[in-house]
Amino acid sequence: MTITTEQAAASESRPAAAGISGPVRSPDEFSPLREVVVGRARGAFIPSPRDISAWLALYSHLGAAQVAEIQGGALPAQVVADTEEDLETLVGTLRGLGVVVHRPAEVDHTRPFSTPHWESPSGMYSYCPRDLTLIVGDTIIETPSSVRARYHELDGLRELFQRYLRAGSPWISAPKPQLRDELYEIGVDGLPALGEQEPAFEAANVLRCGLDLFYQVSSSGNEFGRIWLESVLAPRGYRVHPVRDVYPFTHLDSTISLIRPGLVLLNPERVTEHTIPSALRGWDRIWCPAMRELRTHSTAHPLSSPWLGMNLLMVSPELAIVDAAQPDLIAALEQRGVGVLPHTLRHGQALGGGFHCVTLDTIRDAPSGVDYFA
Ligand code: DAV
């Protein structure tokens, strides 16, 4: 029997045997979840803020004298063990709901590397798969993080993305940033800031809602990064809405959470009536109740604020995975008819990642190209 070129091409584009149900398809933050990546803690290394890109990303609210006292380093064994256990519990819940769960391959983030412009004494972690990869509809987009230590972080997801590519998913990357010293500025306040020399942003600066994306301009995403993203997505019919002057520090997902079409959760310390992105003004709002302090402080310098408690994962428009330590938020969601599965990440604040951060939804049951703001 002879095989035609078409048949050969078709067999090459079939999902490679293991584990995936087809190409990626995740156009929003809330449609029923089918496939997801859950991060891991093993192999993590917190980069030293002596590197200005790490200072900017992790401690940009602290002055030079304070960061001089912060050592980077491997996580204490107990933090790794607790976190692996909490992530396993999350994986068990998701699998119990019928969701296919992938994990990043093990990567040793303690290894140094360099480019012609700088040396990084280490990598960082595979704890937050949300941070560096943006799934927009059927496409995998690697984003240009401004953090030198994160340059090779996606090594742990390469094999998975190759499987999706074989299944037909376009997989692209922003121009690899050079991350030269000139990209980082020291403001008049003595604190580091992200410049505009080249496009730089992390995927977690973005929230997706069908044809609309919200892009937070902050120390982890510059205007040039927004321009690059728009250059790729606008010709495909997407609108990229800048979110400015809301939260200068880092990602968007502890400031705004899209719960379901027509319902948004807002951080009352960061967003006001005047700064709600105009596209979301017609939606019902939940102003997030004050956060209870998270239980474990495994470090003097946590990588995120207590607002990490509003960093939730929507499993469907009716079901959320939320920090068990935030009963007021859970009650507010339940009042709006959103069911909650309370979960725990004991060291989430220390490691800078809640349930949205530690996951990357690759397949949701959603039609593509929905205009939620028509
Ligand atoms: O402190 O609100 C959380 C970062 C989540 N990716 C914060 C930042």
Short mmCIF file of C-alpha atoms and ligand atoms in Angstrom, two decimals:
data_model
loop_
_atom_site.label_atom_id
_atom_site.label_comp_id
_atom_site.label_asym_id
_atom_site.label_seq_id
_atom_site.Cartn_x
_atom_site.Cartn_y
_atom_site.Cartn_z
CA MET A 1 0.00 0.00 0.00
CA THR A 2 1.38 3.41 -0.88
CA ILE A 3 0.98 6.34 1.44
CA THR A 4 0.14 9.67 -0.16
CA THR A 5 1.83 12.86 0.91
CA GLU A 6 -1.47 14.01 2.40
CA GLN A 7 -1.74 10.83 4.49
CA ALA A 8 1.83 11.22 5.70
CA ALA A 9 1.19 14.84 6.62
CA ALA A 10 -2.05 13.90 8.41
CA SER A 11 -0.36 11.19 10.45
CA GLU A 12 2.41 13.60 11.40
CA SER A 13 -0.07 16.11 12.71
CA ARG A 14 -1.98 13.59 14.86
CA PRO A 15 -1.51 14.02 18.59
CA ALA A 16 1.65 12.18 19.53
CA ALA A 17 0.49 9.14 21.45
CA ALA A 18 0.78 10.27 25.01
CA GLY A 19 -1.60 12.24 27.01
CA ILE A 20 -3.03 15.16 25.07
CA SER A 21 -6.50 15.22 23.65
CA GLY A 22 -5.73 17.55 20.75
CA PRO A 23 -4.42 21.03 19.98
CA VAL A 24 -4.56 23.77 22.61
CA ARG A 25 -7.76 25.74 22.78
CA SER A 26 -8.13 28.18 25.64
CA PRO A 27 -9.64 31.53 24.75
CA ASP A 28 -10.61 32.75 28.22
CA GLU A 29 -10.19 32.38 31.98
CA PHE A 30 -13.45 30.62 32.83
CA SER A 31 -14.84 28.16 30.26
CA PRO A 32 -15.00 24.49 31.35
CA LEU A 33 -11.47 23.25 31.93
CA ARG A 34 -10.34 20.12 30.09
CA GLU A 35 -6.53 20.17 30.15
CA VAL A 36 -4.10 22.05 32.38
CA VAL A 37 -0.47 22.22 33.46
CA VAL A 38 0.19 22.28 37.22
CA GLY A 39 3.61 23.56 38.31
CA ARG A 40 6.12 21.96 40.63
CA ALA A 41 8.38 23.16 43.44
CA ARG A 42 11.28 20.74 43.13
CA GLY A 43 14.39 22.20 41.55
CA ALA A 44 13.42 25.80 42.41
CA PHE A 45 15.98 28.49 43.17
CA ILE A 46 15.08 32.04 44.16
CA PRO A 47 17.38 34.33 42.16
CA SER A 48 19.53 36.81 44.03
CA PRO A 49 18.34 40.43 43.77
CA ARG A 50 21.92 41.44 43.14
CA ASP A 51 20.86 40.90 39.55
CA ILE A 52 18.84 44.02 38.77
CA SER A 53 16.28 42.06 36.74
CA ALA A 54 15.53 39.89 39.78
CA TRP A 55 15.43 42.93 42.08
CA LEU A 56 12.90 44.51 39.71
CA ALA A 57 10.74 41.42 39.37
CA LEU A 58 10.73 40.18 42.93
CA TYR A 59 11.44 43.10 45.27
CA SER A 60 10.88 46.34 43.35
CA HIS A 61 9.18 47.83 46.42
CA LEU A 62 12.41 47.49 48.43
CA GLY A 63 15.36 49.89 48.27
CA ALA A 64 18.96 48.97 47.54
CA ALA A 65 19.94 48.74 51.22
CA GLN A 66 17.14 46.29 51.97
CA VAL A 67 17.73 44.04 48.99
CA ALA A 68 21.43 43.92 49.78
CA GLU A 69 20.46 41.75 52.74
CA ILE A 70 18.41 39.28 50.71
CA GLN A 71 20.13 36.12 49.59
CA GLY A 72 18.71 34.06 46.82
CA GLY A 73 18.98 30.32 47.03
CA ALA A 74 17.38 26.93 46.92
CA LEU A 75 14.13 26.55 48.85
CA PRO A 76 14.23 24.89 52.27
CA ALA A 77 13.46 21.18 51.92
CA GLN A 78 10.32 21.55 54.04
CA VAL A 79 8.94 24.26 51.75
CA VAL A 80 9.52 22.03 48.74
CA ALA A 81 7.90 19.03 50.45
CA ASP A 82 4.84 20.97 51.66
CA THR A 83 4.38 22.61 48.28
CA GLU A 84 4.70 19.36 46.33
CA GLU A 85 2.08 17.91 48.65
CA ASP A 86 -0.31 20.87 48.16
CA LEU A 87 0.18 20.70 44.38
CA GLU A 88 -0.51 16.94 44.42
CA THR A 89 -3.78 17.63 46.23
CA LEU A 90 -4.70 20.15 43.55
CA VAL A 91 -3.79 17.66 40.82
CA GLY A 92 -5.95 15.02 42.51
CA THR A 93 -8.94 17.37 42.62
CA LEU A 94 -8.55 18.36 38.98
CA ARG A 95 -8.19 14.76 37.84
CA GLY A 96 -11.24 13.87 39.94
CA LEU A 97 -13.16 16.47 37.93
CA GLY A 98 -12.07 14.75 34.71
CA VAL A 99 -9.42 17.35 33.80
CA VAL A 100 -6.24 16.06 32.10
CA VAL A 101 -3.27 17.32 34.12
CA HIS A 102 0.28 17.77 32.83
CA ARG A 103 3.35 18.58 34.92
CA PRO A 104 6.49 20.37 33.76
CA ALA A 105 9.46 18.07 33.22
CA GLU A 106 11.97 18.23 36.06
CA VAL A 107 14.42 21.07 35.49
CA ASP A 108 17.41 21.83 37.69
CA HIS A 109 17.05 25.59 38.07
CA THR A 110 20.20 25.87 40.17
CA ARG A 111 22.47 25.83 37.09
CA PRO A 112 24.14 29.05 35.92
CA PHE A 113 24.05 30.27 32.33
CA SER A 114 25.09 33.30 30.34
CA THR A 115 24.57 35.30 27.16
CA PRO A 116 26.98 37.76 25.52
CA HIS A 117 25.49 40.47 27.76
CA TRP A 118 25.18 38.95 31.23
CA GLU A 119 25.57 35.93 33.45
CA SER A 120 22.80 34.49 35.56
CA PRO A 121 23.96 32.49 38.59
CA SER A 122 20.78 30.39 38.43
CA GLY A 123 17.40 29.87 36.89
CA MET A 124 14.21 30.26 38.96
CA TYR A 125 11.44 27.69 39.06
CA SER A 126 8.70 25.66 37.41
CA TYR A 127 6.19 26.62 40.11
CA CYS A 128 4.24 29.15 38.01
CA PRO A 129 3.56 27.83 34.51
CA ARG A 130 1.11 30.74 34.11
CA ASP A 131 3.87 33.30 34.07
CA LEU A 132 5.70 32.84 30.81
CA THR A 133 3.30 31.16 28.36
CA LEU A 134 0.19 32.81 27.00
CA ILE A 135 -2.38 30.55 25.39
CA VAL A 136 -4.54 32.65 23.09
CA GLY A 137 -7.25 30.56 21.50
CA ASP A 138 -5.44 27.89 19.49
CA THR A 139 -1.94 29.40 19.78
CA ILE A 140 0.91 28.95 22.27
CA ILE A 141 2.84 32.21 22.77
CA GLU A 142 6.13 32.31 24.69
CA THR A 143 6.42 35.73 26.29
CA PRO A 144 9.63 37.77 26.72
CA SER A 145 10.15 37.91 30.50
CA SER A 146 12.37 40.70 31.77
CA VAL A 147 13.86 38.33 34.36
CA ARG A 148 17.22 36.99 33.29
CA ALA A 149 16.96 33.98 35.60
CA ARG A 150 13.78 32.90 33.78
CA TYR A 151 15.40 32.79 30.33
CA HIS A 152 15.35 28.99 30.09
CA GLU A 153 12.39 28.34 32.38
CA LEU A 154 10.20 26.94 29.61
CA ASP A 155 12.59 24.02 29.12
CA GLY A 156 10.25 22.11 31.42
CA LEU A 157 7.32 22.58 29.02
CA ARG A 158 9.11 22.09 25.72
CA GLU A 159 8.23 18.46 25.25
CA LEU A 160 4.55 19.16 26.02
CA PHE A 161 4.44 22.09 23.60
CA GLN A 162 6.05 19.90 20.94
CA ARG A 163 3.24 17.42 21.39
CA TYR A 164 0.67 20.20 20.96
CA LEU A 165 2.56 21.41 17.89
CA ARG A 166 2.31 17.95 16.36
CA ALA A 167 -1.40 18.02 17.13
CA GLY A 168 -1.70 21.22 15.11
CA SER A 169 -1.17 24.07 17.59
CA PRO A 170 0.72 27.08 16.30
CA TRP A 171 3.60 27.75 18.74
CA ILE A 172 5.35 31.10 18.54
CA SER A 173 7.68 33.16 20.66
CA ALA A 174 8.12 36.90 21.06
CA PRO A 175 11.52 38.19 19.94
CA LYS A 176 14.01 36.85 22.48
CA PRO A 177 14.85 39.87 24.64
CA GLN A 178 18.50 40.78 25.13
CA LEU A 179 17.90 42.02 28.70
CA ARG A 180 20.92 44.31 28.65
CA ASP A 181 21.53 46.56 31.64
CA GLU A 182 19.99 49.52 29.75
CA LEU A 183 16.53 47.92 29.99
CA TYR A 184 16.47 48.52 33.74
CA GLU A 185 16.24 51.99 35.22
CA ILE A 186 16.63 53.28 38.75
CA GLY A 187 13.93 55.86 39.46
CA VAL A 188 14.27 59.04 41.51
CA ASP A 189 12.86 57.02 44.41
CA GLY A 190 15.86 54.69 44.22
CA LEU A 191 13.70 51.78 43.08
CA PRO A 192 14.17 49.79 39.88
CA ALA A 193 11.81 50.23 36.93
CA LEU A 194 11.36 48.53 33.57
CA GLY A 195 12.40 50.60 30.56
CA GLU A 196 11.21 50.54 26.97
CA GLN A 197 14.34 49.49 25.04
CA GLU A 198 12.73 46.29 23.80
CA PRO A 199 9.45 44.37 24.21
CA ALA A 200 9.31 42.69 27.62
CA PHE A 201 6.33 41.19 29.41
CA GLU A 202 5.13 38.07 31.17
CA ALA A 203 2.02 36.13 30.23
CA ALA A 204 0.56 36.69 33.70
CA ASN A 205 0.33 40.39 32.87
CA VAL A 206 -2.52 39.37 30.57
CA LEU A 207 -6.09 38.14 31.10
CA ARG A 208 -8.01 36.58 28.20
CA CYS A 209 -11.68 37.00 27.44
CA GLY A 210 -12.52 35.72 23.97
CA LEU A 211 -11.55 38.35 21.41
CA ASP A 212 -10.46 40.75 24.17
CA LEU A 213 -7.28 40.66 26.19
CA PHE A 214 -6.35 42.87 29.13
CA TYR A 215 -2.64 43.74 29.32
CA GLN A 216 -1.29 45.28 32.50
CA VAL A 217 1.52 47.77 32.06
CA SER A 218 3.76 47.26 35.12
CA SER A 219 7.27 46.36 36.17
CA SER A 220 6.78 42.96 34.51
CA GLY A 221 5.30 44.29 31.25
CA ASN A 222 6.24 47.39 29.27
CA GLU A 223 4.39 49.35 26.59
CA PHE A 224 6.67 47.92 23.93
CA GLY A 225 5.57 44.40 24.97
CA ARG A 226 1.94 45.42 24.51
CA ILE A 227 2.78 46.77 21.06
CA TRP A 228 4.37 43.45 20.08
CA LEU A 229 1.40 41.43 21.36
CA GLU A 230 -1.01 43.69 19.53
CA SER A 231 1.01 43.39 16.32
CA VAL A 232 0.49 39.63 16.42
CA LEU A 233 -3.10 39.50 17.65
CA ALA A 234 -4.82 42.52 16.11
CA PRO A 235 -4.58 41.11 12.55
CA ARG A 236 -6.38 38.00 13.88
CA GLY A 237 -9.26 40.09 15.17
CA TYR A 238 -8.24 40.43 18.84
CA ARG A 239 -8.32 43.65 20.87
CA VAL A 240 -5.57 44.22 23.45
CA HIS A 241 -6.76 46.63 26.16
CA PRO A 242 -4.00 48.32 28.13
CA VAL A 243 -4.53 48.38 31.90
CA ARG A 244 -2.42 51.24 33.25
CA ASP A 245 -1.92 52.87 36.64
CA VAL A 246 -3.62 50.06 38.51
CA TYR A 247 -0.81 47.97 39.95
CA PRO A 248 2.77 48.92 39.13
CA PHE A 249 4.43 45.90 40.74
CA THR A 250 3.82 42.77 38.70
CA HIS A 251 1.09 40.55 37.25
CA LEU A 252 -2.60 41.26 36.75
CA ASP A 253 -4.04 38.13 38.35
CA SER A 254 -4.24 39.29 41.95
CA THR A 255 -5.83 42.56 40.87
CA ILE A 256 -8.57 41.52 38.41
CA SER A 257 -10.09 38.01 38.09
CA LEU A 258 -12.62 37.18 35.39
CA ILE A 259 -15.16 34.87 37.03
CA ARG A 260 -17.60 34.31 34.18
CA PRO A 261 -19.01 36.40 31.36
CA GLY A 262 -20.53 39.45 33.06
CA LEU A 263 -18.90 38.98 36.49
CA VAL A 264 -15.49 40.29 37.56
CA LEU A 265 -13.61 40.19 40.88
CA LEU A 266 -11.70 43.41 41.62
CA ASN A 267 -9.01 44.28 44.14
CA PRO A 268 -10.34 47.32 46.04
CA GLU A 269 -6.87 48.52 47.03
CA ARG A 270 -5.75 48.72 43.43
CA VAL A 271 -8.78 49.30 41.23
CA THR A 272 -11.26 52.16 41.63
CA GLU A 273 -14.51 53.03 39.89
CA HIS A 274 -12.40 55.27 37.65
CA THR A 275 -9.74 52.74 36.74
CA ILE A 276 -11.93 49.72 35.95
CA PRO A 277 -10.95 48.86 32.36
CA SER A 278 -13.65 50.47 30.25
CA ALA A 279 -14.59 47.20 28.54
CA LEU A 280 -15.47 45.73 31.97
CA ARG A 281 -17.58 48.68 33.18
CA GLY A 282 -20.83 47.00 32.17
CA TRP A 283 -20.06 43.83 34.17
CA ASP A 284 -21.22 43.03 37.70
CA ARG A 285 -18.43 43.49 40.21
CA ILE A 286 -17.34 41.71 43.32
CA TRP A 287 -15.06 44.03 45.28
CA CYS A 288 -12.78 41.51 46.91
CA PRO A 289 -13.20 41.38 50.71
CA ALA A 290 -10.08 42.10 52.75
CA MET A 291 -7.65 39.20 52.73
CA ARG A 292 -6.98 37.23 55.86
CA GLU A 293 -3.26 36.92 56.41
CA LEU A 294 -2.02 33.71 54.85
CA ARG A 295 -0.96 31.11 57.33
CA THR A 296 2.65 30.33 56.62
CA HIS A 297 5.39 32.88 56.27
CA SER A 298 8.30 30.76 55.26
CA THR A 299 10.38 33.78 54.34
CA ALA A 300 10.92 37.31 55.58
CA HIS A 301 10.49 38.55 52.03
CA PRO A 302 7.53 36.84 50.38
CA LEU A 303 7.33 37.22 46.60
CA SER A 304 3.73 38.41 46.76
CA SER A 305 1.31 40.36 48.88
CA PRO A 306 -1.64 38.83 50.81
CA TRP A 307 -3.80 39.68 47.76
CA LEU A 308 -2.51 36.46 46.33
CA GLY A 309 -5.61 35.08 48.06
CA MET A 310 -7.72 36.36 45.16
CA ASN A 311 -5.54 34.52 42.64
CA LEU A 312 -8.07 31.83 41.84
CA LEU A 313 -8.56 29.23 39.13
CA MET A 314 -11.92 29.00 37.40
CA VAL A 315 -12.70 25.36 36.57
CA SER A 316 -15.91 26.45 34.85
CA PRO A 317 -18.12 29.54 35.04
CA GLU A 318 -19.79 27.89 38.06
CA LEU A 319 -16.79 26.51 39.92
CA ALA A 320 -13.64 28.10 41.37
CA ILE A 321 -10.59 26.78 43.21
CA VAL A 322 -9.91 29.34 45.93
CA ASP A 323 -7.56 29.69 48.90
CA ALA A 324 -9.22 27.96 51.86
CA ALA A 325 -7.84 30.69 54.13
CA GLN A 326 -10.13 33.34 52.55
CA PRO A 327 -13.65 32.60 53.87
CA ASP A 328 -14.96 36.09 53.09
CA LEU A 329 -14.00 35.82 49.45
CA ILE A 330 -15.44 32.30 49.29
CA ALA A 331 -18.75 33.58 50.74
CA ALA A 332 -18.82 36.46 48.23
CA LEU A 333 -18.40 34.04 45.34
CA GLU A 334 -20.99 31.62 46.68
CA GLN A 335 -23.44 34.48 47.01
CA ARG A 336 -23.13 35.00 43.26
CA GLY A 337 -23.79 31.34 42.57
CA VAL A 338 -20.16 30.33 42.11
CA GLY A 339 -19.31 27.02 43.79
CA VAL A 340 -15.93 26.90 45.54
CA LEU A 341 -13.45 24.10 46.11
CA PRO A 342 -11.21 25.46 48.89
CA HIS A 343 -7.55 24.47 48.53
CA THR A 344 -4.30 25.38 50.19
CA LEU A 345 -0.86 26.45 49.03
CA ARG A 346 0.92 26.84 52.35
CA HIS A 347 3.86 28.70 50.85
CA GLY A 348 2.02 30.43 48.01
CA GLN A 349 2.78 33.92 49.21
CA ALA A 350 6.43 33.13 49.87
CA LEU A 351 6.82 31.65 46.38
CA GLY A 352 4.66 34.24 44.64
CA GLY A 353 2.00 31.95 43.24
CA GLY A 354 -1.66 31.14 43.94
CA PHE A 355 -3.99 28.85 42.01
CA HIS A 356 -4.05 30.93 38.84
CA CYS A 357 -0.25 31.26 38.83
CA VAL A 358 0.52 27.58 39.43
CA THR A 359 -1.65 26.46 36.53
CA LEU A 360 -1.74 26.97 32.78
CA ASP A 361 -4.99 26.00 31.14
CA THR A 362 -4.25 24.59 27.70
CA ILE A 363 -7.71 23.31 26.77
CA ARG A 364 -11.07 24.72 27.78
CA ASP A 365 -14.38 23.77 26.31
CA ALA A 366 -15.10 27.04 24.62
CA PRO A 367 -16.03 28.29 21.22
CA SER A 368 -13.29 30.47 19.77
CA GLY A 369 -13.74 34.01 18.61
CA VAL A 370 -16.47 34.98 21.09
CA ASP A 371 -17.01 38.72 21.47
CA TYR A 372 -18.08 39.15 25.09
CA PHE A 373 -18.33 42.91 24.72
CA ALA A 374 -20.39 43.21 21.53
O1 DAV B 1 1.43 40.52 45.30
O2 DAV B 1 -0.39 40.76 44.28
C1 DAV B 1 0.94 38.37 42.82
C2 DAV B 1 1.57 37.82 41.59
C3 DAV B 1 0.78 36.74 41.01
N1 DAV B 1 1.29 36.24 39.76
C4 DAV B 1 0.76 40.38 44.31
C5 DAV B 1 1.39 39.72 43.10
#
